[in-house]
mmCIF file of C-alpha atoms in Angstrom:
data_model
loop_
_atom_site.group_PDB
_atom_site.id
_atom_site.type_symbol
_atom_site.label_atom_id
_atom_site.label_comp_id
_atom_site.label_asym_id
_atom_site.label_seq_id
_atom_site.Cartn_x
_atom_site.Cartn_y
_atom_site.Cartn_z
ATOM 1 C CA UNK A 23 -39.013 -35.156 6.518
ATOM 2 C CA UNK A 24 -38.261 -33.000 9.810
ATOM 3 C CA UNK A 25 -34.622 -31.680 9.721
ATOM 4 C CA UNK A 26 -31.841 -33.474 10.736
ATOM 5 C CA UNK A 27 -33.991 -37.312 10.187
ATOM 6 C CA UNK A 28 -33.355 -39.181 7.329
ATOM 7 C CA UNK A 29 -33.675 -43.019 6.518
ATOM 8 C CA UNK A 30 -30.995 -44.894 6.869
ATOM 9 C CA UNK A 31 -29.428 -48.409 5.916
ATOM 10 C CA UNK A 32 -27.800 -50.127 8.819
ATOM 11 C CA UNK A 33 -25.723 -53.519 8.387
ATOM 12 C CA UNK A 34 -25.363 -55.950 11.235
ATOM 13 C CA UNK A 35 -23.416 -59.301 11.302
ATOM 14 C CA UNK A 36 -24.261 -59.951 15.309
ATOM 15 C CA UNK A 37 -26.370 -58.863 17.977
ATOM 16 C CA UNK A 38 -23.957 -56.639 19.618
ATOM 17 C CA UNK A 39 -22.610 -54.627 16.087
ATOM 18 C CA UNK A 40 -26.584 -54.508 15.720
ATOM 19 C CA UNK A 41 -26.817 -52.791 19.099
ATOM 20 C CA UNK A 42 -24.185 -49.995 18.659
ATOM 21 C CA UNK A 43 -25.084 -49.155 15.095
ATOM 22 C CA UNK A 44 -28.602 -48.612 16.311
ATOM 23 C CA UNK A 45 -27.163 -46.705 19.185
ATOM 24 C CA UNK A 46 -25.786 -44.121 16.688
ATOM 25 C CA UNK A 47 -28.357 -44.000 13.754
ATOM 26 C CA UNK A 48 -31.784 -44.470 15.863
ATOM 27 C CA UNK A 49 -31.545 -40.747 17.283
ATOM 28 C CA UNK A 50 -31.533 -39.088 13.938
ATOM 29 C CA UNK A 51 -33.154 -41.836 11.329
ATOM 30 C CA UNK A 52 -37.301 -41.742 10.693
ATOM 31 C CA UNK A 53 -36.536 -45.292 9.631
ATOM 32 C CA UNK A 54 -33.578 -47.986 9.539
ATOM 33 C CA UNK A 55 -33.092 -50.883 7.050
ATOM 34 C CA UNK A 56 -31.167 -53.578 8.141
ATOM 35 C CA UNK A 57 -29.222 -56.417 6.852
ATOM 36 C CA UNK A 58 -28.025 -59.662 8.511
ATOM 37 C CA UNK A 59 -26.204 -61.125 5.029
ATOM 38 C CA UNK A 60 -23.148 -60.554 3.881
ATOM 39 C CA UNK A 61 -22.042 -57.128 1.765
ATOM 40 C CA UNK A 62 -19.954 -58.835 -0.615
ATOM 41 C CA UNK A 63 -23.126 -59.756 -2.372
ATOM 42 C CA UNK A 64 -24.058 -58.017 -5.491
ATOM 43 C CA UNK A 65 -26.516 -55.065 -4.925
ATOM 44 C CA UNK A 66 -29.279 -56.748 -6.480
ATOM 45 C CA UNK A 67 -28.571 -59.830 -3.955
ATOM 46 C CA UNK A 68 -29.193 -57.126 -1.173
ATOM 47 C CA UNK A 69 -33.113 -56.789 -0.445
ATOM 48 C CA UNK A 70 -32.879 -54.146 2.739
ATOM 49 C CA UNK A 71 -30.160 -51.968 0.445
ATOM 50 C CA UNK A 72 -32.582 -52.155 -2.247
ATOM 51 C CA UNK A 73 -35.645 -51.289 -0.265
ATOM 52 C CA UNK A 74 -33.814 -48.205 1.494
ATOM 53 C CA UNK A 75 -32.710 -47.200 -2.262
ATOM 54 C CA UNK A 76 -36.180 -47.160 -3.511
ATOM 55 C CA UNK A 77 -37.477 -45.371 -0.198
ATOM 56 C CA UNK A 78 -35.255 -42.354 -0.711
ATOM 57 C CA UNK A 79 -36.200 -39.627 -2.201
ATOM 58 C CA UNK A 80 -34.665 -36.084 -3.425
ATOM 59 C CA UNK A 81 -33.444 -34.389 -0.334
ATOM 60 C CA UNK A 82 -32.916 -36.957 2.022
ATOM 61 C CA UNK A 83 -30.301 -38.359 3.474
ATOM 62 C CA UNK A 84 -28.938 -42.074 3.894
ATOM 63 C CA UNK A 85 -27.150 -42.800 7.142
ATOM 64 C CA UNK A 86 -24.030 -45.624 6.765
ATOM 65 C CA UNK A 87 -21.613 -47.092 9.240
ATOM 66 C CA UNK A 88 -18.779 -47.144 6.523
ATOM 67 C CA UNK A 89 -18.687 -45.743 2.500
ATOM 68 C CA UNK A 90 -17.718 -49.841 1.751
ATOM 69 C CA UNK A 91 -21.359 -50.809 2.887
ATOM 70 C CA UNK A 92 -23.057 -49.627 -0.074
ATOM 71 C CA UNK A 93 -21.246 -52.439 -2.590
ATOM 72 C CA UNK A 94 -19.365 -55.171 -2.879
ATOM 73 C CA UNK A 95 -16.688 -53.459 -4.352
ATOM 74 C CA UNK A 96 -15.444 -49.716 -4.509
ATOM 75 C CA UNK A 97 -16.850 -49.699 -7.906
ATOM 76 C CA UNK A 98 -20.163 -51.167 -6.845
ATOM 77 C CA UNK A 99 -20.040 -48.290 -4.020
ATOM 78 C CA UNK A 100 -19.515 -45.735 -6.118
ATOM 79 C CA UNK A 101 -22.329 -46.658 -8.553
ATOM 80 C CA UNK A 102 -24.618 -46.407 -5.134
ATOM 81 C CA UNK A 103 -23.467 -43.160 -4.380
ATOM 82 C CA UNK A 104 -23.600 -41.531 -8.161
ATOM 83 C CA UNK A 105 -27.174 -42.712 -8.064
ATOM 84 C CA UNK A 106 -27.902 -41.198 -5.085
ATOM 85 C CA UNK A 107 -26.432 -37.873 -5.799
ATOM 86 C CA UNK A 108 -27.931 -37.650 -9.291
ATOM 87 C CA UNK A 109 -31.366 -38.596 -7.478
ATOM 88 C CA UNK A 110 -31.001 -35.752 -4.616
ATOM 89 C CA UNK A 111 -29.537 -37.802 -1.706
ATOM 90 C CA UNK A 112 -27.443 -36.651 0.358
ATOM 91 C CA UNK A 113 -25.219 -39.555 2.283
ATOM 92 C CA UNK A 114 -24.272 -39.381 5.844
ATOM 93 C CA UNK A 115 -21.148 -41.742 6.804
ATOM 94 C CA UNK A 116 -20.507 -42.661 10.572
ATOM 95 C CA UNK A 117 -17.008 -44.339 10.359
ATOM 96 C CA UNK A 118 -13.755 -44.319 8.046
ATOM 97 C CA UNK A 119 -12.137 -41.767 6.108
ATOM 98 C CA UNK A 120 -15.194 -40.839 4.387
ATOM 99 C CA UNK A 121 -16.625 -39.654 7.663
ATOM 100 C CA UNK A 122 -19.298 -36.975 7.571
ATOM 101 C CA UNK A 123 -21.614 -35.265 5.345
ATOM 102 C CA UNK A 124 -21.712 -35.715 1.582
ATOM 103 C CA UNK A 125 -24.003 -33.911 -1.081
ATOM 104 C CA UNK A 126 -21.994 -34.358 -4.116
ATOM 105 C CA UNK A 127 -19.696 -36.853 -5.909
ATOM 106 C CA UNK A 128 -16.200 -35.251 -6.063
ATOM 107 C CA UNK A 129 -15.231 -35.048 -2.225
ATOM 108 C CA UNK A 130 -16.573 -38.886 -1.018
ATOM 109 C CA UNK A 131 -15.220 -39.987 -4.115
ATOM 110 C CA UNK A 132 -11.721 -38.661 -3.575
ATOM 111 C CA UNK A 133 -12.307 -39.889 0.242
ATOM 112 C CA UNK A 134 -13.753 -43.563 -1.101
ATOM 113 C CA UNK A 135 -10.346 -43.960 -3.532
ATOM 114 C CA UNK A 136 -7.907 -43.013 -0.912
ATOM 115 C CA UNK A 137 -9.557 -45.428 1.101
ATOM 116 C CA UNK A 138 -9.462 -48.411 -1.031
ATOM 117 C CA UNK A 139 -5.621 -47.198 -1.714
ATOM 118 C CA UNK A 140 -5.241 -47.567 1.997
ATOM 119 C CA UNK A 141 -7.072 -51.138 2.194
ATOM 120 C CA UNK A 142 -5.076 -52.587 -0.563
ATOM 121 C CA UNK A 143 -1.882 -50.782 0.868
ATOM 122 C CA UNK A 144 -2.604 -52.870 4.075
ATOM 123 C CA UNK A 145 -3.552 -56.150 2.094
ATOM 124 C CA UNK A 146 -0.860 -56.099 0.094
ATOM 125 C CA UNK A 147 1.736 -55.683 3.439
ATOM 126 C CA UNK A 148 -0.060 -58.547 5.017
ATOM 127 C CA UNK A 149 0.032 -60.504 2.274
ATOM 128 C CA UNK A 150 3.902 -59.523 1.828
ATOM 129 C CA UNK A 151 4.570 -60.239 5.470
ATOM 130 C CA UNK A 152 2.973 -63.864 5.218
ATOM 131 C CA UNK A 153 5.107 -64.833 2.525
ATOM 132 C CA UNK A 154 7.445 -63.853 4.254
ATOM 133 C CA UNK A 155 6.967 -66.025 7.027
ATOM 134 C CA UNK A 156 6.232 -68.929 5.355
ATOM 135 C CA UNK A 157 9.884 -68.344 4.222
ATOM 136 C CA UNK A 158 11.727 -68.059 7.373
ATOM 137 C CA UNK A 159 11.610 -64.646 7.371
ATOM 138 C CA UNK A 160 10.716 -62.351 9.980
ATOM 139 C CA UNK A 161 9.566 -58.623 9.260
ATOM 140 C CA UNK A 162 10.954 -55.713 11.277
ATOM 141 C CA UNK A 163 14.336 -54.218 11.947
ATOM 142 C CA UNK A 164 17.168 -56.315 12.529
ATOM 143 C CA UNK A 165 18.570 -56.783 16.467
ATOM 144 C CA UNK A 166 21.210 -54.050 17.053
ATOM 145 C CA UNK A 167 22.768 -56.457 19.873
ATOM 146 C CA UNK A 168 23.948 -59.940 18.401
ATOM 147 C CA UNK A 169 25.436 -62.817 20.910
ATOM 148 C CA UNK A 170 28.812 -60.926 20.819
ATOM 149 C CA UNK A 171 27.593 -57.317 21.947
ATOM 150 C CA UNK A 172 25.419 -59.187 24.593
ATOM 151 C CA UNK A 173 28.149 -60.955 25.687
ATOM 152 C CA UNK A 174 30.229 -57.615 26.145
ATOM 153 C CA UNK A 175 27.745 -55.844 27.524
ATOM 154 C CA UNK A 176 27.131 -58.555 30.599
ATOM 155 C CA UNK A 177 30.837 -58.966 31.025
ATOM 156 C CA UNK A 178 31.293 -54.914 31.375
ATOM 157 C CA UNK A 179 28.398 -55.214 33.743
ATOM 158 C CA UNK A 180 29.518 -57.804 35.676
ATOM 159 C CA UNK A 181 33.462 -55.783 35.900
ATOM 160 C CA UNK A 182 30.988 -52.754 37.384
ATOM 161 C CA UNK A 183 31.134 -50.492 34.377
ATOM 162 C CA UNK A 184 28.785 -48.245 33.959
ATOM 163 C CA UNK A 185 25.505 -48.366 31.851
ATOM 164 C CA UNK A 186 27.043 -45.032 29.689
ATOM 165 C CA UNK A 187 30.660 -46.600 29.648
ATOM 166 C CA UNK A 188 29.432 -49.943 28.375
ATOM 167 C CA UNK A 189 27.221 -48.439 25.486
ATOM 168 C CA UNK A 190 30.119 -45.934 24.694
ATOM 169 C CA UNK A 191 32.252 -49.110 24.411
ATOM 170 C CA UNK A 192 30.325 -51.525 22.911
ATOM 171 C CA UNK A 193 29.105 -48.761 20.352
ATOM 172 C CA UNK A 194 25.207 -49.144 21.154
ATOM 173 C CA UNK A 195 22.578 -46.374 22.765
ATOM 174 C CA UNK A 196 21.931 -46.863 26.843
ATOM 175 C CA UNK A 197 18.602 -47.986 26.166
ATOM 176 C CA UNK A 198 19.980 -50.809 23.831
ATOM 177 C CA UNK A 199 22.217 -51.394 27.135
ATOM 178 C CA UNK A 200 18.980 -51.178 29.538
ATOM 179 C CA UNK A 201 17.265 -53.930 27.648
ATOM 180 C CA UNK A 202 19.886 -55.633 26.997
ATOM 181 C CA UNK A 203 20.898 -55.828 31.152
ATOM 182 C CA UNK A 204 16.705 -56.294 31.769
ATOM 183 C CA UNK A 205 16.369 -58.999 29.566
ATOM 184 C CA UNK A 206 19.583 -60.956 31.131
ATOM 185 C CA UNK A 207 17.900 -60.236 34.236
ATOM 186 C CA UNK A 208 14.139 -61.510 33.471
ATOM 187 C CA UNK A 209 15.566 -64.820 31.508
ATOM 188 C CA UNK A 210 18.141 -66.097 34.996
ATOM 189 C CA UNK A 211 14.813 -64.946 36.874
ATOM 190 C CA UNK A 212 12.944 -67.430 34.718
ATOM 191 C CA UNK A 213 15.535 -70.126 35.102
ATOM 192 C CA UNK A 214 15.195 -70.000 38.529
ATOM 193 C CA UNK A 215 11.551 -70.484 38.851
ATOM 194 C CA UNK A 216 11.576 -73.771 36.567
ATOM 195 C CA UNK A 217 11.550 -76.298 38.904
ATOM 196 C CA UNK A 218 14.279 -78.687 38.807
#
């Protein structure tokens, strides 16, 4: 294979992700495998993985969007990769933290664990904040201003204090005060546009 070429396995769920991989594998891949199912099938489920598998050979080099396109699973990934490495392969990764060029197990599989720490860091929030909701709850920091501070602050305001004396006062930064004074502003604004 000419330098810098190598096969590579390209996954596409529409026309236009089909279009932009191809945009940045075509220029250096001798050939491209794609797949229109679903990764979350087993590897052996997978006929255009499989094929570009059995195409490669010692000292080329597979081109993927993302490390998580090679399995199901991290573990199923990881299998991918060993066999790859112990076959000669080096893997090429477009996008994520595993971005780049890998020859040998210990660095992508550092990268691919850190990422799945990171994915189930984000699931597990999301999942957290959901629950959360479904209780009432909001996430996020609590309002520094409740009804009484807003109620001090627009009374100051309206006696012509000014913005530093009011937040001084009502124990609250000037840009608590700013909002505050905006969003009084913005909600008679809206009152007055509602037709009556």
């Amino acid at each position: 294979m000419r330098p810098g070429n190598a096969p590579s396995n390209a996954w596409a769920a529409t026309v236009q992700k089909t279009q932009r991989r191809h945009d940045a594998v075509d220029p250096v891949c001798l050939k491209v495998f794609e797949e229109k199912i679903s990764g979350k099938l087993a590897t052996d489920d997978r006929p255009a993985l499989l094929e570009a598998l059995s195409y490669l050979r010692d000292g080329n080099k597979l081109t993927v969007q993302e490390v998580d396109r090679l399995g199901r699973n991290l573990l199923e990934g990881l299998i991918v990769l060993n066999d790859l490495f112990q076959r000669g392969v080096g893997v090429k990764v477009l996008e994520g933290i595993a971005a780049g060029e890998h020859t040998e197990r210990p660095l992508i599989l550092d990268l691919a664990l850190a990422e799945d720490r990171r994915r189930d860091i984000v699931r597990k929030t999301k999942n957290g904040l959901e629950a959360a909701r479904k209780r009432g709850r909001v996430g996020g920091r609590r309002p520094v201003v409740d009804d009484g501070k807003r109620a001090a602050i627009l009374a100051r305001r309206q006696r012509g204090e000014s913005i530093r004396t009011i937040a001084a006062g009502v124990k609250v930064s000037i840009g608590v005060v700013h909002k505050t004074l905006t969003d009084a502003q913005l909600a008679v604004a809206a009152a007055e546009d509602i037709p009556r």
